[in-house]
Amino acid sequence: MGFTNPGPRHFSVWLGGAGINLDATGVRLSTVYTNTSGKVVNREDDFMVLGADGVRTGVEVRTWTDARFYYPGRLDLSTQMAAGRSWVSEGKAWVLKAGGGEEKTTYRAEYSAATSATKEDQLRRCLLVTMKLRVGNVVDTPVTKTWCPGLGIVAVTDAGGEWLATNAAVTAEVAPEVGFDWTTAERLQFSPHSINDLSVKNAIQISVTSAPAILDDGTVVAVQRIWRDSVGLSTATEPMTASWRVRPGGLVTASGTLGGITLIANSKLQLIAYDATGRWLWQAPLPDQSVVAPVRLGNSAVVATLDGSLSAFDLATGTPRWSHRLSDSIRVELSASADRVVAVDQQGQLACFDANGVQQWSVEAGDSKSLIIVPGANPTVAVLAAGGSKFVTYSLTDGQQISHFRNAGRIESLIGLDGLVVARTVTAVVGVDPSSGAALWTRQTARTNAGIGGGSRLILATDDRLILLDERGQPLKEWLLESVKLGNQSLFLSTSAGRLLVWAPRKVYLGVTK
């Protein structure tokens, strides 16, 4: 049991003193409590170990009360369990008080197993297990759990009432598309958060595959490939802490967060959806692997796969809406506006579809590196050629080629402002008129690692600062950051309503408009 990453830091603390074999199997039980409107009110995380004598609970972490550690682990489920049998588990306990302070004491748990009174539970060979627990001088209200073979816990009766498992379909509320208001960019104020820094106590270790997303409550959603778990990070503390974790299975191949719903495509050819609390919503099969982020088109998510398919799924339910197949695999990131999505395949076919999946046009664009939709009175599509020194613009309405621009050096990325394409090189940005291909201005910069923008503003990230420019390339403001040491890693920028995130290998900066 070498992992300590998937869960609250209490788990690794308990593992350090429990003397558990490294080949033991650990299980995390994560419970989210919501009110009738769906707002999260409390959370609970329990860490259990499967051993030769049964299932032991090592840690209980609850947001509303004390955290408890049990040594060597409270034996909640015995391998000798049967109707009419009882057993006792006792040992040392460590209590971390919710209001501060701690207590080292003992615990004693008395268990009894009985046959369920319901016919359904009897057919499933379920047992009712009642626990009477004392920790120090505190005697808990007895808890009865219904355990069923192959199903686990299907019912709980405790001080809060009776809780029943259900197979009812989960419903999700898809948040409206609210982007960052770039007219407020000058009001951004940044707070730092440590990650991957062993010199900072409790700094989370995490490695992302793409730009993390920011939810409405400030939670940062980081999808990982190395550790395979995806994490919701609370930015209310320094360092950040994990609010929730999910593990979709297989290897993550692509991901994106749309309308508060996180979509993860994996190597098992599945698309899996989670809500803002990490709750599983739905999953759908994919025709092939997806290696580019899904995009939102209305209330649908459009997913591209290596067989050349574009597939649209209802964001709330996962119901397939439409699909279309291009002539070759899709490895270039998609781009979407309010009612159009564009994609280019490996043979250079550039195609545009509306929200109903009806193809609007298709043209030959050649070998491509990236593409963006450029908003404005006459929206266009800018396609950066694979060589990186030229991009071509096409009309979003009918696909007609409009202009092209060639740069002396390699273009790292394109940024779409209102009626303007900004071409970012390592040491300069160039503002280009998409209707003529003319360079309107050039701004020399220090080495830039990333750029992002919209409306009439863009932000560039250098090794030690963020630079805000207007649509004429004029600098408006700078924010000094701790020097970013990237090595062979990437720096990511992402936005949501009122927020901008800078994700570097060892430091995260969250900007909020004030």
Tab-separated table of N, CA and C in Angstrom, residues 29 126-129 144-157 163-166:
chain	number	residue	atom	x	y	z
A	29	LEU	N	-13.951	5.218	1.324
A	29	LEU	CA	-15.391	5.450	1.246
A	29	LEU	C	-15.624	6.944	1.424
A	126	CYS	N	-28.269	-10.715	2.804
A	126	CYS	CA	-27.765	-9.541	3.515
A	126	CYS	C	-27.834	-9.754	5.027
A	127	LEU	N	-26.963	-9.061	5.733
A	127	LEU	CA	-26.940	-9.098	7.193
A	127	LEU	C	-27.014	-7.683	7.750
A	128	LEU	N	-27.701	-7.557	8.884
A	128	LEU	CA	-27.721	-6.297	9.616
A	128	LEU	C	-26.619	-6.339	10.663
A	129	VAL	N	-25.691	-5.403	10.592
A	129	VAL	CA	-24.578	-5.347	11.550
A	129	VAL	C	-24.730	-4.077	12.378
A	144	THR	N	-26.561	0.885	12.640
A	144	THR	CA	-26.851	-0.396	11.995
A	144	THR	C	-26.666	-0.245	10.493
A	145	LYS	N	-25.827	-1.121	9.923
A	145	LYS	CA	-25.580	-1.107	8.484
A	145	LYS	C	-26.029	-2.431	7.883
A	146	THR	N	-26.656	-2.344	6.723
A	146	THR	CA	-27.061	-3.545	5.993
A	146	THR	C	-25.994	-3.863	4.958
A	147	TRP	N	-25.292	-4.983	5.166
A	147	TRP	CA	-24.230	-5.419	4.264
A	147	TRP	C	-24.772	-6.537	3.382
A	148	CYS	N	-24.537	-6.438	2.071
A	148	CYS	CA	-24.990	-7.463	1.134
A	148	CYS	C	-23.807	-7.948	0.301
A	149	PRO	N	-23.663	-9.275	0.125
A	149	PRO	CA	-22.562	-9.800	-0.693
A	149	PRO	C	-22.593	-9.222	-2.103
A	150	GLY	N	-21.456	-8.731	-2.544
A	150	GLY	CA	-21.346	-8.179	-3.886
A	150	GLY	C	-21.872	-6.774	-4.047
A	151	LEU	N	-22.560	-6.256	-3.024
A	151	LEU	CA	-23.135	-4.916	-3.112
A	151	LEU	C	-22.550	-3.959	-2.095
A	152	GLY	N	-22.075	-4.493	-0.961
A	152	GLY	CA	-21.563	-3.638	0.097
A	152	GLY	C	-22.687	-3.130	0.971
A	153	ILE	N	-22.574	-1.869	1.404
A	153	ILE	CA	-23.570	-1.274	2.290
A	153	ILE	C	-24.742	-0.755	1.457
A	154	VAL	N	-25.947	-1.235	1.758
A	154	VAL	CA	-27.128	-0.784	1.011
A	154	VAL	C	-28.075	0.036	1.880
A	155	ALA	N	-27.844	0.046	3.203
A	155	ALA	CA	-28.692	0.845	4.089
A	155	ALA	C	-27.933	1.135	5.374
A	156	VAL	N	-28.200	2.313	5.950
A	156	VAL	CA	-27.578	2.722	7.210
A	156	VAL	C	-28.650	3.383	8.069
A	157	THR	N	-28.694	2.982	9.336
A	157	THR	CA	-29.549	3.655	10.310
A	157	THR	C	-28.660	4.212	11.405
A	163	TRP	N	-30.751	5.754	5.874
A	163	TRP	CA	-30.217	6.062	4.554
A	163	TRP	C	-30.296	4.800	3.704
A	164	LEU	N	-30.849	4.909	2.502
A	164	LEU	CA	-31.037	3.763	1.629
A	164	LEU	C	-30.330	3.991	0.300
A	165	ALA	N	-29.652	2.939	-0.187
A	165	ALA	CA	-29.044	3.013	-1.514
A	165	ALA	C	-30.141	2.970	-2.569
A	166	THR	N	-29.898	3.609	-3.696
A	166	THR	CA	-30.905	3.648	-4.751
A	166	THR	C	-30.248	3.472	-6.109
